[in-house]
GROMACS .gro file of C-alpha atoms in nm:
model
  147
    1UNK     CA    1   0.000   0.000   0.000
    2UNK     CA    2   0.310   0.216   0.076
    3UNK     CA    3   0.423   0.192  -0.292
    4UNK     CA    4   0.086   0.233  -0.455
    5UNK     CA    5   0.057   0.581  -0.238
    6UNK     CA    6   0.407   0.663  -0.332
    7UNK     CA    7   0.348   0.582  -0.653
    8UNK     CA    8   0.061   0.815  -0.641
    9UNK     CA    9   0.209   1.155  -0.496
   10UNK     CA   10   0.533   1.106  -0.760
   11UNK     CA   11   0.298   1.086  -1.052
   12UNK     CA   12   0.017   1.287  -1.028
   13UNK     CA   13   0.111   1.671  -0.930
   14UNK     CA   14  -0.183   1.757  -0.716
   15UNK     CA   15  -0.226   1.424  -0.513
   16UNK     CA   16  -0.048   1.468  -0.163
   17UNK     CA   17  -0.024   1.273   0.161
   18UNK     CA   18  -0.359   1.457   0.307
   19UNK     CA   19  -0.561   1.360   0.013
   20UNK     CA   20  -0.426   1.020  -0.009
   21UNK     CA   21  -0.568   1.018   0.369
   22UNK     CA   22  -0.890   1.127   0.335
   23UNK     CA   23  -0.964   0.940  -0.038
   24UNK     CA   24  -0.814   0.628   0.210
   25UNK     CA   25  -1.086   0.728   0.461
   26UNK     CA   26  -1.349   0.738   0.205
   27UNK     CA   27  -1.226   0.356   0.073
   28UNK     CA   28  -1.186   0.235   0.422
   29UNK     CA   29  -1.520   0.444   0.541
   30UNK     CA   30  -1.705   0.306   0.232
   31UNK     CA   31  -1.625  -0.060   0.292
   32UNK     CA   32  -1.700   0.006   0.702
   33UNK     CA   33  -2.026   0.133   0.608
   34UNK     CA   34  -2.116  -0.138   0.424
   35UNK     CA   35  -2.046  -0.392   0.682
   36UNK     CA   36  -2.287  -0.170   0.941
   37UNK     CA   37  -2.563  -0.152   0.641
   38UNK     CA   38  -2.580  -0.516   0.546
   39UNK     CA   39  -2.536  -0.675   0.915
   40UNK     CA   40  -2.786  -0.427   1.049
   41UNK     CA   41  -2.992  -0.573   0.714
   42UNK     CA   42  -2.933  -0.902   0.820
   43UNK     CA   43  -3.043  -0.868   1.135
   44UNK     CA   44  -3.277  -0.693   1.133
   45UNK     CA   45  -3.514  -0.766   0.822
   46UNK     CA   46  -3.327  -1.132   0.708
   47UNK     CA   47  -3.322  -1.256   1.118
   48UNK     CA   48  -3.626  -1.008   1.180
   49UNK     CA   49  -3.423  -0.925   1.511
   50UNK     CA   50  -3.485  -0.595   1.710
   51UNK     CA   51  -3.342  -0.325   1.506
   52UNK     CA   52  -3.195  -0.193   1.853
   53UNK     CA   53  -3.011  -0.533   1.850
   54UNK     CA   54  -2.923  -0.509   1.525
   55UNK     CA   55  -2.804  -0.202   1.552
   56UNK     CA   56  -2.578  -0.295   1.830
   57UNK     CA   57  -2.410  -0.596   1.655
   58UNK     CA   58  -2.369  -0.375   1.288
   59UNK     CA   59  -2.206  -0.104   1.525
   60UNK     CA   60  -1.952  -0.394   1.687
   61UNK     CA   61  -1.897  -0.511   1.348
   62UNK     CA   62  -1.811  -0.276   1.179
   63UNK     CA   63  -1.609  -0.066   1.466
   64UNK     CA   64  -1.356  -0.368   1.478
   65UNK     CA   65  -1.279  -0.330   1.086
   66UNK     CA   66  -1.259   0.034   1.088
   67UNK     CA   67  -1.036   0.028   1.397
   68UNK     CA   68  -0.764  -0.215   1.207
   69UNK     CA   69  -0.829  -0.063   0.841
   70UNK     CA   70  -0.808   0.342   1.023
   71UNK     CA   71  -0.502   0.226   1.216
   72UNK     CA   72  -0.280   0.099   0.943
   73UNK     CA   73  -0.393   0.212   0.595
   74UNK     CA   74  -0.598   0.547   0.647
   75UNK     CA   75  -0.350   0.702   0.944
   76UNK     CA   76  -0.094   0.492   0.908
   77UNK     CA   77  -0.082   0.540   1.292
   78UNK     CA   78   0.248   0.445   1.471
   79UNK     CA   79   0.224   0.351   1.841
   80UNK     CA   80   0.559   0.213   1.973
   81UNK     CA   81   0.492   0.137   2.325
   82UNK     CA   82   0.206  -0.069   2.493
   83UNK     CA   83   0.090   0.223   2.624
   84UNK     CA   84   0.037   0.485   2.328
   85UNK     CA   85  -0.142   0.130   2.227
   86UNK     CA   86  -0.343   0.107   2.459
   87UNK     CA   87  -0.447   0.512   2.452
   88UNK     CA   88  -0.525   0.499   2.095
   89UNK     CA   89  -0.718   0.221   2.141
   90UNK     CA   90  -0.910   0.379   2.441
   91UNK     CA   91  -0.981   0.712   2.273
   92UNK     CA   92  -1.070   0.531   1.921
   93UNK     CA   93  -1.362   0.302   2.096
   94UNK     CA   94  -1.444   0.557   2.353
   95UNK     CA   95  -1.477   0.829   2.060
   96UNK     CA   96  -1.691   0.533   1.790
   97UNK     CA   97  -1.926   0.487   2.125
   98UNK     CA   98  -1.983   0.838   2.149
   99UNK     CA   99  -2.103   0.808   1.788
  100UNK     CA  100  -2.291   0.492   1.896
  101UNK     CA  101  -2.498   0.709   2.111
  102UNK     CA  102  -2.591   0.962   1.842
  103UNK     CA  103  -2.643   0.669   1.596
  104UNK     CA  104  -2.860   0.496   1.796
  105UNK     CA  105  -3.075   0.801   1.915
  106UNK     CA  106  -3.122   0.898   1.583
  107UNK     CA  107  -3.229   0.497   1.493
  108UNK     CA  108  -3.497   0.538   1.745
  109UNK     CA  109  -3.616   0.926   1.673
  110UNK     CA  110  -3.660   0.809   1.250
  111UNK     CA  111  -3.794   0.426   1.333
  112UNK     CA  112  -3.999   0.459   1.606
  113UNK     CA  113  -4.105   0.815   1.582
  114UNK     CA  114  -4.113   0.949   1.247
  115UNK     CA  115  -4.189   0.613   1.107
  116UNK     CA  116  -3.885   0.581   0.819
  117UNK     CA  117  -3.788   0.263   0.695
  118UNK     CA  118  -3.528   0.080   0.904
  119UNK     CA  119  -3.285   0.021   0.634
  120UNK     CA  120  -3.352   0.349   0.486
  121UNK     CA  121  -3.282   0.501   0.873
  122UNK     CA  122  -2.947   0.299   0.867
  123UNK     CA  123  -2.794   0.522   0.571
  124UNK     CA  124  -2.893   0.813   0.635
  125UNK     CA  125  -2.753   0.750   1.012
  126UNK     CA  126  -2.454   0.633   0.880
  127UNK     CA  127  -2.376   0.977   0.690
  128UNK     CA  128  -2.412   1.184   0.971
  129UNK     CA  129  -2.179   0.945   1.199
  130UNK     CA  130  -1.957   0.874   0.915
  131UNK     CA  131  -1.863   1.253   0.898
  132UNK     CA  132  -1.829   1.265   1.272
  133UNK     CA  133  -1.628   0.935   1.290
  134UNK     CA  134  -1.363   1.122   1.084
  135UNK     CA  135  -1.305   1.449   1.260
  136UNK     CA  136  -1.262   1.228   1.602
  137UNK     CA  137  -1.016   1.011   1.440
  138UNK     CA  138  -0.849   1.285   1.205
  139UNK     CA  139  -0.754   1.532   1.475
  140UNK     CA  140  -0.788   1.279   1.807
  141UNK     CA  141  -0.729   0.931   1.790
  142UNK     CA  142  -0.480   0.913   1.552
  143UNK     CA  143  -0.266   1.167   1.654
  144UNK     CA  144   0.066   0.950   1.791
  145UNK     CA  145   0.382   1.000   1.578
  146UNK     CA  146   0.449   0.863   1.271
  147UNK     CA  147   0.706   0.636   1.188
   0.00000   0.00000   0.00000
């Protein structure tokens, strides 16, 4: 991946190390939000589980791949010791609960309140926490030295 982005700021002029992270954010981003859409899908309207539940499991799912992906392709985040480890670790799931909490509210206010589609709630969630999801890890979580 190192080449490829390498490869990438030598050959085309206006293509730097910021956009390669955010265009990386919006690969990585894309394929996390696709994991929460289709396991809160399969969940909720395949399993016909609680979309609360479903919710919950989609969020766990796709934290854990955007934790690994965020870490070593989008912010190429170098933590040397146990401990800057364990802090980015901390402030990464601490931060994605935080969006949790605004994910899930707004489930509940378009489902059960305003009567929108559960699947159709689930994207338009995920745009709103997407966007927040990045400014936590941007200028937060990911904010250790580089190698």
């Amino acid at each position: 991946m190192e080449k490829l982005k390498q490869w990438l700021i030598n050959t085309i002029p206006w293509y730097t190390e910021n956009l390669h992270s955010i265009m990386m954010y919006l690969v990585m981003g894309g394929i996390t939000t696709l994991i929460n859409i289709v396991s809160f899908w399969f969940f909720a309207s395949f399993l016909n589980w609680d979309y609360r539940i479903a919710n919950t499991i989609a969020w766990i799912l796709s934290v854990l791949f955007a934790y690994l992906s965020n870490k070593k392709y989008v912010f190429e985040s170098y933590t040397p010791t146990w401990k800057d480890k364990l802090r980015e670790a901390t402030s990464f799931f601490g931060f994605r609960f935080l969006t949790y909490l605004v994910d899930m509210l707004m489930m509940v206010v378009f489902i059960s309140m305003l009567n929108v589609n559960e699947t159709w709630s689930k994207i338009w969630v995920n745009v709103i926490v997407l966007v927040l999801n990045y400014v936590f890890s941007k200028w937060i979580i990911f904010k250790i030295q580089k190698k």
